[in-house]
Amino acid sequence: MPELPEVEVVRAGLERHVVGRTIECVTVWHPRPVRQHAGGAAAFETDLAGREVGEARRRGKYLWLVLGPDALLVHLGMSGQFRVASPDDDLPRNTRVSFSLSDGRELRFVDQRMFGGLELRRDAATNPVPHIAPDPFDPSFRLPEVARRMRAKHTTVKRALLDQRLVSGIGNIYADEALWRSRLHFDTPTTSLGPRQATGLLRHATDVMREALAAGGTSFDSLYVNVNGESGYFERGLNAYGREGLPCSRCGAVLRRSSFMNRSSFWCPRCQRPRRGVV
Ligand SMILES: [Zn+2]
């Protein structure tokens, strides 16, 4: 599932290949990805035609294209991708929406599993997702304040990292990496963190996402491809996620996998000891 670094790679690709062009016409091949759009697929095609793309922006895992006062909000879901191609190129399998651009090329939204979506939000160009907290790369992100709020919540550290109303953009992969770097077990109560531990954990989450961004995002299967059709390759830089049964690169203990919120947590039993009474 794409997290902040992967979404940012897609945003940067859209900025390079789509911003400044006009959407001349739109074809919706499958109605499901535009299910949130008022009026459905036919209205989506009409409402988007003739609009110029002013900017490609992002908050957390959401990205949007600025179309005058409106925002074309995009959520990549589990497997959403954009491809820029010549109209003569074969349509990739699972192409759901095509946009013909004024430079003669075509932007294609490809989504195998269709948890993703596209939706025009009127008069929302500045921020179509006000319920999502700023991510650590947002100029309005205040680390000490977020750390204080995290410590005041009656929850556990990994749940807090994944809470998009507290801090956005962190998903399962980068949460596990930040916890490993902070030597914290995923079920540690947030109220037990000291101020330094909380700010340190958020800094680690920011660092690991920054490193992933520099490497072009993380990819674990062929579902996530950036706007040019290239997979990310940060998985080589991971220390915890996906490494069950492998030695911890810090202490050599065998890493474990536990169930967590219908997904998995990967952790080192020596570096990230559970608190007494937890797990
Ligand atoms: Zn270890």
mmCIF file of C-alpha atoms and ligand atoms in Angstrom:
data_model
loop_
_atom_site.group_PDB
_atom_site.id
_atom_site.type_symbol
_atom_site.label_atom_id
_atom_site.label_comp_id
_atom_site.label_asym_id
_atom_site.label_seq_id
_atom_site.Cartn_x
_atom_site.Cartn_y
_atom_site.Cartn_z
ATOM 1 C CA MET A 1 0.000 0.000 0.000
ATOM 2 C CA PRO A 2 1.488 3.351 -0.967
ATOM 3 C CA GLU A 3 2.586 5.506 1.965
ATOM 4 C CA LEU A 4 3.743 9.125 1.962
ATOM 5 C CA PRO A 5 7.047 8.609 0.090
ATOM 6 C CA GLU A 6 5.358 6.612 -2.673
ATOM 7 C CA VAL A 7 2.540 9.167 -3.008
ATOM 8 C CA GLU A 8 5.100 11.981 -3.110
ATOM 9 C CA VAL A 9 6.938 10.238 -5.964
ATOM 10 C CA VAL A 10 3.639 10.092 -7.878
ATOM 11 C CA ARG A 11 2.907 13.767 -7.065
ATOM 12 C CA ALA A 12 6.319 14.826 -8.351
ATOM 13 C CA GLY A 13 5.713 12.805 -11.535
ATOM 14 C CA LEU A 14 2.352 14.519 -12.074
ATOM 15 C CA GLU A 15 3.963 17.899 -11.456
ATOM 16 C CA ARG A 16 6.519 17.194 -14.154
ATOM 17 C CA HIS A 17 4.240 15.581 -16.746
ATOM 18 C CA VAL A 18 0.765 17.030 -16.204
ATOM 19 C CA VAL A 19 0.896 20.495 -14.565
ATOM 20 C CA GLY A 20 0.468 23.287 -17.107
ATOM 21 C CA ARG A 21 -1.491 21.067 -19.521
ATOM 22 C CA THR A 22 -5.225 21.227 -20.158
ATOM 23 C CA ILE A 23 -7.403 18.134 -19.828
ATOM 24 C CA GLU A 24 -9.082 18.010 -23.234
ATOM 25 C CA CYS A 25 -11.302 15.017 -22.702
ATOM 26 C CA VAL A 26 -11.850 12.231 -20.174
ATOM 27 C CA THR A 27 -12.908 8.621 -20.622
ATOM 28 C CA VAL A 28 -14.086 6.632 -17.612
ATOM 29 C CA TRP A 29 -13.559 2.925 -18.393
ATOM 30 C CA HIS A 30 -14.911 1.708 -15.060
ATOM 31 C CA PRO A 31 -17.277 3.710 -12.812
ATOM 32 C CA ARG A 32 -15.972 2.431 -9.487
ATOM 33 C CA PRO A 33 -12.924 4.728 -9.105
ATOM 34 C CA VAL A 34 -15.166 7.803 -9.626
ATOM 35 C CA ARG A 35 -17.944 6.537 -7.336
ATOM 36 C CA GLN A 36 -17.518 9.498 -4.961
ATOM 37 C CA HIS A 37 -18.021 12.020 -7.748
ATOM 38 C CA ALA A 38 -21.435 13.752 -7.678
ATOM 39 C CA GLY A 39 -23.333 12.646 -10.783
ATOM 40 C CA GLY A 40 -21.173 9.598 -11.464
ATOM 41 C CA ALA A 41 -18.995 8.713 -14.449
ATOM 42 C CA ALA A 42 -20.784 10.794 -17.112
ATOM 43 C CA ALA A 43 -20.644 13.920 -14.926
ATOM 44 C CA PHE A 44 -16.964 13.243 -14.151
ATOM 45 C CA GLU A 45 -16.130 13.220 -17.885
ATOM 46 C CA THR A 46 -18.036 16.490 -18.493
ATOM 47 C CA ASP A 47 -16.817 18.280 -15.351
ATOM 48 C CA LEU A 48 -13.132 17.628 -16.020
ATOM 49 C CA ALA A 49 -13.028 18.420 -19.755
ATOM 50 C CA GLY A 50 -11.358 21.719 -20.607
ATOM 51 C CA ARG A 51 -9.781 22.236 -17.166
ATOM 52 C CA GLU A 52 -6.160 23.391 -16.874
ATOM 53 C CA VAL A 53 -3.981 21.681 -14.269
ATOM 54 C CA GLY A 54 -2.398 24.391 -12.105
ATOM 55 C CA GLU A 55 -0.527 22.401 -9.439
ATOM 56 C CA ALA A 56 -0.027 18.902 -8.020
ATOM 57 C CA ARG A 57 -0.278 18.987 -4.206
ATOM 58 C CA ARG A 58 -0.210 16.436 -1.388
ATOM 59 C CA ARG A 59 -1.103 16.024 2.268
ATOM 60 C CA GLY A 60 -0.229 12.699 3.880
ATOM 61 C CA LYS A 61 -1.274 9.942 1.447
ATOM 62 C CA TYR A 62 -3.721 12.169 -0.442
ATOM 63 C CA LEU A 63 -2.763 14.074 -3.531
ATOM 64 C CA TRP A 64 -4.726 16.471 -5.655
ATOM 65 C CA LEU A 65 -4.505 18.386 -8.890
ATOM 66 C CA VAL A 66 -5.486 22.036 -8.630
ATOM 67 C CA LEU A 67 -8.050 22.900 -11.326
ATOM 68 C CA GLY A 68 -8.794 26.603 -10.805
ATOM 69 C CA PRO A 69 -10.733 26.863 -7.516
ATOM 70 C CA ASP A 70 -11.396 23.103 -7.464
ATOM 71 C CA ALA A 71 -9.346 20.048 -6.491
ATOM 72 C CA LEU A 72 -9.238 16.705 -8.297
ATOM 73 C CA LEU A 73 -8.616 14.580 -5.221
ATOM 74 C CA VAL A 74 -6.786 11.294 -5.730
ATOM 75 C CA HIS A 75 -6.435 8.384 -3.346
ATOM 76 C CA LEU A 76 -4.250 5.594 -4.647
ATOM 77 C CA GLY A 77 -5.827 2.997 -2.331
ATOM 78 C CA MET A 78 -3.975 -0.324 -2.453
ATOM 79 C CA SER A 79 -2.882 -0.380 -6.063
ATOM 80 C CA GLY A 80 -3.629 2.926 -7.842
ATOM 81 C CA GLN A 81 -1.044 4.142 -10.356
ATOM 82 C CA PHE A 82 -0.712 6.861 -12.967
ATOM 83 C CA ARG A 83 0.951 6.329 -16.329
ATOM 84 C CA VAL A 84 1.722 8.974 -18.914
ATOM 85 C CA ALA A 85 1.709 7.553 -22.434
ATOM 86 C CA SER A 86 1.118 8.276 -26.076
ATOM 87 C CA PRO A 87 -2.535 7.701 -27.083
ATOM 88 C CA ASP A 88 -1.198 5.087 -29.553
ATOM 89 C CA ASP A 89 0.298 2.972 -26.752
ATOM 90 C CA ASP A 90 -1.831 0.009 -25.693
ATOM 91 C CA LEU A 91 -4.038 0.739 -22.704
ATOM 92 C CA PRO A 92 -2.556 -1.109 -19.706
ATOM 93 C CA ARG A 93 -4.756 -3.768 -18.191
ATOM 94 C CA ASN A 94 -6.929 -2.300 -15.402
ATOM 95 C CA THR A 95 -6.922 1.227 -16.861
ATOM 96 C CA ARG A 96 -9.940 2.863 -15.204
ATOM 97 C CA VAL A 97 -9.794 6.471 -16.416
ATOM 98 C CA SER A 98 -7.932 8.155 -19.306
ATOM 99 C CA PHE A 99 -7.311 11.896 -19.605
ATOM 100 C CA SER A 100 -6.302 13.326 -23.006
ATOM 101 C CA LEU A 101 -3.881 16.192 -22.406
ATOM 102 C CA SER A 102 -3.271 19.305 -24.516
ATOM 103 C CA ASP A 103 0.345 18.227 -25.193
ATOM 104 C CA GLY A 104 -0.940 15.211 -27.156
ATOM 105 C CA ARG A 105 -0.220 12.682 -24.423
ATOM 106 C CA GLU A 106 -2.567 10.690 -22.264
ATOM 107 C CA LEU A 107 -2.667 10.356 -18.463
ATOM 108 C CA ARG A 108 -4.031 6.979 -17.383
ATOM 109 C CA PHE A 109 -5.265 5.970 -13.952
ATOM 110 C CA VAL A 110 -4.626 2.243 -13.541
ATOM 111 C CA ASP A 111 -5.983 0.400 -10.504
ATOM 112 C CA GLN A 112 -6.176 -3.372 -10.266
ATOM 113 C CA ARG A 113 -8.009 -3.671 -6.968
ATOM 114 C CA MET A 114 -10.014 -0.430 -7.173
ATOM 115 C CA PHE A 115 -9.783 0.739 -3.579
ATOM 116 C CA GLY A 116 -8.459 4.020 -5.008
ATOM 117 C CA GLY A 117 -10.556 6.887 -6.250
ATOM 118 C CA LEU A 118 -10.774 10.209 -8.085
ATOM 119 C CA GLU A 119 -13.201 12.937 -7.106
ATOM 120 C CA LEU A 120 -13.662 16.613 -7.987
ATOM 121 C CA ARG A 121 -14.098 18.722 -4.850
ATOM 122 C CA ARG A 122 -15.470 22.176 -5.614
ATOM 123 C CA ASP A 123 -13.736 25.224 -4.090
ATOM 124 C CA ALA A 124 -11.257 23.013 -2.262
ATOM 125 C CA ALA A 125 -8.029 23.727 -4.162
ATOM 126 C CA THR A 126 -6.156 24.774 -1.000
ATOM 127 C CA ASN A 127 -7.030 21.700 1.065
ATOM 128 C CA PRO A 128 -9.666 19.116 0.095
ATOM 129 C CA VAL A 129 -8.824 16.903 3.121
ATOM 130 C CA PRO A 130 -9.199 19.143 6.210
ATOM 131 C CA HIS A 131 -9.768 16.112 8.476
ATOM 132 C CA ILE A 132 -6.223 14.852 7.719
ATOM 133 C CA ALA A 133 -3.458 16.221 9.982
ATOM 134 C CA PRO A 134 -0.365 17.799 8.428
ATOM 135 C CA ASP A 135 2.392 15.326 7.572
ATOM 136 C CA PRO A 136 5.953 15.822 8.891
ATOM 137 C CA PHE A 137 7.054 17.537 5.647
ATOM 138 C CA ASP A 138 4.268 20.141 5.815
ATOM 139 C CA PRO A 139 5.484 23.637 6.861
ATOM 140 C CA SER A 140 2.581 23.773 9.351
ATOM 141 C CA PHE A 141 3.703 20.547 11.114
ATOM 142 C CA ARG A 142 4.723 21.324 14.724
ATOM 143 C CA LEU A 143 6.728 18.409 16.106
ATOM 144 C CA PRO A 144 6.671 19.363 19.838
ATOM 145 C CA GLU A 145 2.905 19.902 19.703
ATOM 146 C CA VAL A 146 2.270 16.568 17.924
ATOM 147 C CA ALA A 147 4.552 14.792 20.430
ATOM 148 C CA ARG A 148 2.647 16.357 23.321
ATOM 149 C CA ARG A 149 -0.709 15.299 21.838
ATOM 150 C CA MET A 150 0.633 11.787 21.221
ATOM 151 C CA ARG A 151 1.650 11.405 24.880
ATOM 152 C CA ALA A 152 -1.753 12.657 26.026
ATOM 153 C CA LYS A 153 -3.654 10.026 23.997
ATOM 154 C CA HIS A 154 -4.748 6.837 25.725
ATOM 155 C CA THR A 155 -3.470 4.500 23.049
ATOM 156 C CA THR A 156 -0.353 2.610 22.020
ATOM 157 C CA VAL A 157 2.576 3.968 20.033
ATOM 158 C CA LYS A 158 1.947 2.228 16.723
ATOM 159 C CA ARG A 159 -1.760 3.120 16.727
ATOM 160 C CA ALA A 160 -0.765 6.732 17.361
ATOM 161 C CA LEU A 161 1.736 6.730 14.465
ATOM 162 C CA LEU A 162 -0.985 5.394 12.141
ATOM 163 C CA ASP A 163 -3.620 7.899 13.347
ATOM 164 C CA GLN A 164 -3.983 10.253 10.365
ATOM 165 C CA ARG A 165 -5.732 12.873 12.564
ATOM 166 C CA LEU A 166 -2.571 13.146 14.689
ATOM 167 C CA VAL A 167 0.100 12.957 11.981
ATOM 168 C CA SER A 168 -0.537 11.922 8.400
ATOM 169 C CA GLY A 169 1.415 9.912 5.856
ATOM 170 C CA ILE A 170 2.847 7.189 8.137
ATOM 171 C CA GLY A 171 1.634 3.679 7.293
ATOM 172 C CA ASN A 172 2.534 0.188 8.445
ATOM 173 C CA ILE A 173 5.985 0.028 6.842
ATOM 174 C CA TYR A 174 7.389 3.321 8.128
ATOM 175 C CA ALA A 175 5.735 2.912 11.539
ATOM 176 C CA ASP A 176 7.608 -0.395 12.030
ATOM 177 C CA GLU A 177 10.864 1.194 10.876
ATOM 178 C CA ALA A 178 10.446 4.209 13.193
ATOM 179 C CA LEU A 179 9.683 1.904 16.164
ATOM 180 C CA TRP A 180 12.745 -0.227 15.407
ATOM 181 C CA ARG A 181 14.971 2.863 15.266
ATOM 182 C CA SER A 182 13.449 4.107 18.546
ATOM 183 C CA ARG A 183 13.815 0.656 20.213
ATOM 184 C CA LEU A 184 10.122 0.720 21.118
ATOM 185 C CA HIS A 185 7.708 -2.203 21.083
ATOM 186 C CA PHE A 186 4.594 -1.478 19.015
ATOM 187 C CA ASP A 187 2.213 -1.967 21.966
ATOM 188 C CA THR A 188 3.982 0.487 24.295
ATOM 189 C CA PRO A 189 1.376 2.821 25.865
ATOM 190 C CA THR A 190 1.794 6.397 24.605
ATOM 191 C CA THR A 191 1.276 7.701 28.146
ATOM 192 C CA SER A 192 4.493 5.920 29.212
ATOM 193 C CA LEU A 193 6.642 7.871 26.710
ATOM 194 C CA GLY A 194 8.798 10.716 27.932
ATOM 195 C CA PRO A 195 8.852 13.956 25.901
ATOM 196 C CA ARG A 196 12.198 13.026 24.340
ATOM 197 C CA GLN A 197 11.028 9.547 23.394
ATOM 198 C CA ALA A 198 7.926 10.925 21.700
ATOM 199 C CA THR A 199 9.807 13.576 19.712
ATOM 200 C CA GLY A 200 12.521 11.016 18.903
ATOM 201 C CA LEU A 201 9.934 8.572 17.549
ATOM 202 C CA LEU A 202 8.373 11.225 15.297
ATOM 203 C CA ARG A 203 11.845 12.296 14.126
ATOM 204 C CA HIS A 204 12.690 8.686 13.240
ATOM 205 C CA ALA A 205 9.433 8.355 11.287
ATOM 206 C CA THR A 206 10.307 11.551 9.408
ATOM 207 C CA ASP A 207 13.884 10.414 8.724
ATOM 208 C CA VAL A 208 12.911 6.995 7.409
ATOM 209 C CA MET A 209 10.328 8.531 5.070
ATOM 210 C CA ARG A 210 12.856 11.132 3.898
ATOM 211 C CA GLU A 211 15.337 8.349 3.095
ATOM 212 C CA ALA A 212 12.640 6.390 1.252
ATOM 213 C CA LEU A 213 11.772 9.502 -0.737
ATOM 214 C CA ALA A 214 15.384 9.898 -1.767
ATOM 215 C CA ALA A 215 15.357 6.270 -2.964
ATOM 216 C CA GLY A 216 12.109 6.682 -4.895
ATOM 217 C CA GLY A 217 9.654 4.992 -2.513
ATOM 218 C CA THR A 218 9.187 1.446 -1.277
ATOM 219 C CA SER A 219 7.669 -1.370 -3.271
ATOM 220 C CA PHE A 220 6.787 -4.877 -2.163
ATOM 221 C CA ASP A 221 4.862 -6.045 -5.163
ATOM 222 C CA SER A 222 4.309 -4.972 -8.716
ATOM 223 C CA LEU A 223 1.113 -3.094 -7.825
ATOM 224 C CA TYR A 224 2.816 0.155 -6.959
ATOM 225 C CA VAL A 225 4.482 1.855 -9.883
ATOM 226 C CA ASN A 226 5.243 5.567 -10.116
ATOM 227 C CA VAL A 227 4.047 7.832 -12.851
ATOM 228 C CA ASN A 228 6.742 6.734 -15.273
ATOM 229 C CA GLY A 229 6.092 3.054 -14.712
ATOM 230 C CA GLU A 230 9.107 2.464 -12.451
ATOM 231 C CA SER A 231 8.871 0.579 -9.158
ATOM 232 C CA GLY A 232 10.341 2.051 -5.998
ATOM 233 C CA TYR A 233 13.297 0.226 -4.494
ATOM 234 C CA PHE A 234 13.694 1.317 -0.869
ATOM 235 C CA GLU A 235 13.044 -2.190 0.474
ATOM 236 C CA ARG A 236 16.819 -2.706 0.607
ATOM 237 C CA GLY A 237 16.964 0.022 3.263
ATOM 238 C CA LEU A 238 14.413 -1.551 5.625
ATOM 239 C CA ASN A 239 15.522 -2.909 9.012
ATOM 240 C CA ALA A 240 12.280 -4.365 10.388
ATOM 241 C CA TYR A 241 9.359 -4.479 7.951
ATOM 242 C CA GLY A 242 9.074 -7.757 6.048
ATOM 243 C CA ARG A 243 12.133 -9.254 7.826
ATOM 244 C CA GLU A 244 10.514 -11.938 9.968
ATOM 245 C CA GLY A 245 13.011 -14.732 10.718
ATOM 246 C CA LEU A 246 16.015 -12.650 9.624
ATOM 247 C CA PRO A 247 18.661 -11.336 12.053
ATOM 248 C CA CYS A 248 18.261 -7.833 13.469
ATOM 249 C CA SER A 249 20.894 -5.668 11.788
ATOM 250 C CA ARG A 250 21.650 -4.025 15.182
ATOM 251 C CA CYS A 251 21.815 -6.946 17.639
ATOM 252 C CA GLY A 252 21.518 -10.162 15.595
ATOM 253 C CA ALA A 253 18.370 -11.479 17.352
ATOM 254 C CA VAL A 254 15.817 -13.120 15.056
ATOM 255 C CA LEU A 255 13.073 -10.642 14.088
ATOM 256 C CA ARG A 256 9.454 -11.520 14.802
ATOM 257 C CA ARG A 257 6.093 -10.852 13.213
ATOM 258 C CA SER A 258 2.935 -10.272 15.260
ATOM 259 C CA SER A 259 -0.635 -9.617 14.136
ATOM 260 C CA PHE A 260 -1.616 -6.001 14.496
ATOM 261 C CA MET A 261 -4.895 -4.359 13.401
ATOM 262 C CA ASN A 262 -5.521 -7.021 10.698
ATOM 263 C CA ARG A 263 -1.986 -6.527 9.457
ATOM 264 C CA SER A 264 1.496 -7.339 10.751
ATOM 265 C CA SER A 265 4.083 -5.756 12.980
ATOM 266 C CA PHE A 266 7.732 -6.692 12.543
ATOM 267 C CA TRP A 267 9.982 -6.167 15.556
ATOM 268 C CA CYS A 268 13.157 -7.228 17.340
ATOM 269 C CA PRO A 269 12.552 -9.148 20.586
ATOM 270 C CA ARG A 270 15.841 -7.886 22.044
ATOM 271 C CA CYS A 271 15.962 -4.218 20.934
ATOM 272 C CA GLN A 272 12.220 -3.631 21.260
ATOM 273 C CA ARG A 273 11.240 -5.465 24.416
ATOM 274 C CA PRO A 274 7.540 -5.442 25.270
ATOM 275 C CA ARG A 275 6.650 -3.722 28.528
ATOM 276 C CA ARG A 276 5.742 -6.091 31.321
ATOM 277 C CA GLY A 277 2.118 -7.151 30.990
ATOM 278 C CA VAL A 278 1.975 -6.286 27.269
ATOM 279 C CA VAL A 279 1.821 -9.072 24.577
HETATM 280 ZN ZN ZN B 1 17.735 -6.061 17.664
#
